[in-house]
Tab-separated table of C-alpha atoms in Angstrom:
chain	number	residue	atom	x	y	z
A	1	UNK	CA	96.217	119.499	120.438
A	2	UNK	CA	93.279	118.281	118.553
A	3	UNK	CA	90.214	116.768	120.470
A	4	UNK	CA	92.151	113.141	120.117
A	5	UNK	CA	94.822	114.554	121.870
A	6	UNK	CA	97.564	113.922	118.799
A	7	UNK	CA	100.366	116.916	118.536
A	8	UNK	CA	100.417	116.896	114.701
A	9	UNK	CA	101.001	120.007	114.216
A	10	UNK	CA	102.069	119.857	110.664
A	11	UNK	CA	98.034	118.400	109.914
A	12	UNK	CA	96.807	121.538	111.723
A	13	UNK	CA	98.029	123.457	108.580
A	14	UNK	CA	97.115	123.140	104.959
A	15	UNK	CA	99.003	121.609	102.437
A	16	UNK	CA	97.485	122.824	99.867
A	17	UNK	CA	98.758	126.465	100.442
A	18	UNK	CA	101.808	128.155	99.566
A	19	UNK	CA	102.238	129.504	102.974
A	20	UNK	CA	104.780	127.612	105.239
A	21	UNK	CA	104.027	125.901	108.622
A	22	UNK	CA	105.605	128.092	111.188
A	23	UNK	CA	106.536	127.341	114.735
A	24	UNK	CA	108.059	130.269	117.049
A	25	UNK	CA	108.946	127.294	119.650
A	26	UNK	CA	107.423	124.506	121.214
A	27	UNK	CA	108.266	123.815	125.214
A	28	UNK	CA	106.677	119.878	126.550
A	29	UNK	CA	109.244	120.432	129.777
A	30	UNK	CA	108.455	117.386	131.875
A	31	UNK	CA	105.591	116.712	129.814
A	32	UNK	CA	104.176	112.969	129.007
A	33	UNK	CA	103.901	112.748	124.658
A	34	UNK	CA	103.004	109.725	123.018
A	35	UNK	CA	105.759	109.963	120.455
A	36	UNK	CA	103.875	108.014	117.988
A	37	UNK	CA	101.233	111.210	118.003
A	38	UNK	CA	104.431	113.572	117.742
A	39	UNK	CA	104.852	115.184	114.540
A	40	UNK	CA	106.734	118.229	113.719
A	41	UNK	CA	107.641	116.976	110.076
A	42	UNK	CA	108.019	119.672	107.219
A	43	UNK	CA	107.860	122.512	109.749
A	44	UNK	CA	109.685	125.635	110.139
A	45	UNK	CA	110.529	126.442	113.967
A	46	UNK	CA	111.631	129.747	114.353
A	47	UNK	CA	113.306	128.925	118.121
A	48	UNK	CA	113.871	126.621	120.363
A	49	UNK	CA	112.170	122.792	121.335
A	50	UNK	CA	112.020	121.893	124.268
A	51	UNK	CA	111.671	118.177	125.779
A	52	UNK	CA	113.852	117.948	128.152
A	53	UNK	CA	113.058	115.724	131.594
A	54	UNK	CA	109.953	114.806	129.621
A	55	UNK	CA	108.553	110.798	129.322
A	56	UNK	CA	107.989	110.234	125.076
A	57	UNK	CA	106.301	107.075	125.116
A	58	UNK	CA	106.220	104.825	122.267
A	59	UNK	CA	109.737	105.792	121.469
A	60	UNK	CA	110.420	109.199	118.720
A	61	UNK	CA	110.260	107.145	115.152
A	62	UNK	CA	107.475	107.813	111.962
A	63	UNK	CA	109.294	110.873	110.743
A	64	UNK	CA	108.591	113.123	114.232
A	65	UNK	CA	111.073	115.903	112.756
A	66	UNK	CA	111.014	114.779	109.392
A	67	UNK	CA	112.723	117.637	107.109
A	68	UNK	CA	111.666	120.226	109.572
A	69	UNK	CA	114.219	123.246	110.230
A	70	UNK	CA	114.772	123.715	113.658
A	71	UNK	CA	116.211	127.475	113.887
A	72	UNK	CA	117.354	127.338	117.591
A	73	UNK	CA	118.248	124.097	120.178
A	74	UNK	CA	116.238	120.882	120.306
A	75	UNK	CA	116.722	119.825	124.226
A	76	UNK	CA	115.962	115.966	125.251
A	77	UNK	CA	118.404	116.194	128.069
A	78	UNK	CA	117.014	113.581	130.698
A	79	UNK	CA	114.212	113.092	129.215
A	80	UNK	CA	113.177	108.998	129.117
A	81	UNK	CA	112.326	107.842	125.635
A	82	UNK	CA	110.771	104.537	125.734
A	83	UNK	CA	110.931	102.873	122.945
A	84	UNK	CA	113.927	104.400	121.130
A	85	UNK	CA	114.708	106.627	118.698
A	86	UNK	CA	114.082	105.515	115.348
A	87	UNK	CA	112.538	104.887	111.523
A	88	UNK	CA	113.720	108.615	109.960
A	89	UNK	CA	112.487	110.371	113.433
A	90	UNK	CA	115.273	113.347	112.314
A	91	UNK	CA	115.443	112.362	108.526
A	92	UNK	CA	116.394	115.239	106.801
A	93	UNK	CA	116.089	117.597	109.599
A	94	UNK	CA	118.136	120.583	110.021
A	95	UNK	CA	119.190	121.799	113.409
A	96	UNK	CA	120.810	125.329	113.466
A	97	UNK	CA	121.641	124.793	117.417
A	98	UNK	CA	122.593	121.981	119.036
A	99	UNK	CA	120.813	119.078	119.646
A	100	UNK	CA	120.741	117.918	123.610
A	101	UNK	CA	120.150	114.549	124.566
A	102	UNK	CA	122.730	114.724	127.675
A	103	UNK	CA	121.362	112.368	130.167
A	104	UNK	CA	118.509	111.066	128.457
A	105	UNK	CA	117.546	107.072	129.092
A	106	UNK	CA	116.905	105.923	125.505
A	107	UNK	CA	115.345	101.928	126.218
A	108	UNK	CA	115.377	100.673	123.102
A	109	UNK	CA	117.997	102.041	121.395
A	110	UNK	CA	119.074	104.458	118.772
A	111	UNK	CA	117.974	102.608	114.873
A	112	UNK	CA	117.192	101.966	111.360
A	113	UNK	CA	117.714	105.661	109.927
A	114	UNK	CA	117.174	107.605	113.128
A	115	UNK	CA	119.144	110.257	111.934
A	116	UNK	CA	118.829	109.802	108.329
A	117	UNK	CA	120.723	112.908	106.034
A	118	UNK	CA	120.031	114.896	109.150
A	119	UNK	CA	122.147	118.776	109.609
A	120	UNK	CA	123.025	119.584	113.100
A	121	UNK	CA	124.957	122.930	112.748
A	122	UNK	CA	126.383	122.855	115.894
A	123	UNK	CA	126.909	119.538	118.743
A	124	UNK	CA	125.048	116.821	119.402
A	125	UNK	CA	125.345	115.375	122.685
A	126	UNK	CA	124.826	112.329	124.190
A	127	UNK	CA	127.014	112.835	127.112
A	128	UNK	CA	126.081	110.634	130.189
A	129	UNK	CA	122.802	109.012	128.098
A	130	UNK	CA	121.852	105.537	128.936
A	131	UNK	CA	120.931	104.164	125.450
A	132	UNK	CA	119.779	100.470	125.898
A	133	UNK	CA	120.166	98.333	122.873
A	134	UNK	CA	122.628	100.591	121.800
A	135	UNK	CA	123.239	102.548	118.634
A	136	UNK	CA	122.651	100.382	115.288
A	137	UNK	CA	123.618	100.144	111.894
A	138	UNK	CA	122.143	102.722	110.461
A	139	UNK	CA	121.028	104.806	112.680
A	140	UNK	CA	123.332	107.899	111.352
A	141	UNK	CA	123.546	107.482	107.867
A	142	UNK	CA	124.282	110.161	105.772
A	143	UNK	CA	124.491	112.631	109.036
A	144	UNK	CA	126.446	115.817	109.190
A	145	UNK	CA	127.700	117.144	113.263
A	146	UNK	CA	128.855	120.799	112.640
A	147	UNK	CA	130.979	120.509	115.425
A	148	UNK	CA	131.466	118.260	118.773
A	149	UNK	CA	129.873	114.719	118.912
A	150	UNK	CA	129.706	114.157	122.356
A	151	UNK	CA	128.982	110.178	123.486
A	152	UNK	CA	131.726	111.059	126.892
A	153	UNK	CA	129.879	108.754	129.733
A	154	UNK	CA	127.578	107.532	127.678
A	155	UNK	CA	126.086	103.843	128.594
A	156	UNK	CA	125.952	101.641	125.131
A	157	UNK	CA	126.774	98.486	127.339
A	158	UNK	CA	123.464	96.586	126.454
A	159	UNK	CA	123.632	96.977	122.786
A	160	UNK	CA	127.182	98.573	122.044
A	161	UNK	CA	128.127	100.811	118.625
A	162	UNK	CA	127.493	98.890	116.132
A	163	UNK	CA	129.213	98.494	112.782
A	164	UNK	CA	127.564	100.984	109.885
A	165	UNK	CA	126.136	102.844	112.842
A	166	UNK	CA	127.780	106.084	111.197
A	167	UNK	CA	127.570	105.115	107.608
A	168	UNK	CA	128.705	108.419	105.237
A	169	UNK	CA	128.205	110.156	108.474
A	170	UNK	CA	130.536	113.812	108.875
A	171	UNK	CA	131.499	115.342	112.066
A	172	UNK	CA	133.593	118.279	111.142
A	173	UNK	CA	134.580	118.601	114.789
A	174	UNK	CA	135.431	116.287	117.592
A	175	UNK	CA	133.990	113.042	117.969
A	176	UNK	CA	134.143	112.260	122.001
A	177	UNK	CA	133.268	108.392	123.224
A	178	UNK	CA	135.948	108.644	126.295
């Protein structure tokens, strides 16, 4: 954290070098994060992030994993993200785990290129998630699941799937909305 308190950990390095940014891991479990102040884009994480049961105000959105390359598990199971997930938060991010969102209460839905071109190797799981306002056009363009796409239980009552929502989107296993 910087003396404002932002987690931009990508400014902490220097662009100018040909050195990458490198993460081992990051853990905020049960943390408060302004997600507006979270940004992990263009970094290399060599585990594991962690945000699960954690409060992200301000909603994930402004490229907060923009093309980063996630080697392990991103976890926002039951975590509350107010505001939504949104404007290229994952755009052209590569997950080589899974990507956890089981149980997480998304108010303000899932939107406009959340998960632009993004690469999850493995699932993605939105199992028993209450996303209010739904899941928009757009919101997983160009996305490629690895394997299981998991909405089973999910709550999309106040906003429903909408139309385009998986636009040139691939799941190359099985897509579960029982």
């Amino acid at each position: 954290l910087d003396n404002t308190r932002n987690l931009s950990l990508s400014s902490a390095f220097n662009t100018n070098t040909a050195y990458p940014k490198y993460l081992a891991g990051l853990s905020l479990f049960n943390a408060t994060v302004d997600g507006v102040q979270l940004y992990l884009g263009d970094m290399m994480i060599g585990g594991n992030v962690n945000l699960s049961r954690s409060t992200v105000m301000n909603g994930l959105s402004g490229y907060a994993f923009y093309d980063a390359t996630v080697n392990g598990n991103i976890d926002l199971s039951g975590a509350n993200i107010s505001g939504g997930i949104s404007n290229y938060a994952f755009s052209s991010a590569t997950v080589d785990g899974n990507l956890d969102m089981s149980g997480a209460n998304v108010s303000g839905g899932i939107f406009n290129y959340a998960f632009y071109s993004v690469t999850v190797d493995r699932n993605l799981n939105l199992s028993g998630a209450d996303v209010s306002g739904g899941i928009s056009q757009f919101a997983f363009v160009s996305a490629t699941i690895g394997t299981d796409f998991n909405l089973a239980g999910a709550d999309l009552s106040r906003g429903g799937l909408q139309a385009g929502a998986f636009l040139g989107a691939t799941v190359l296993g099985v897509l579960n909305a029982s």
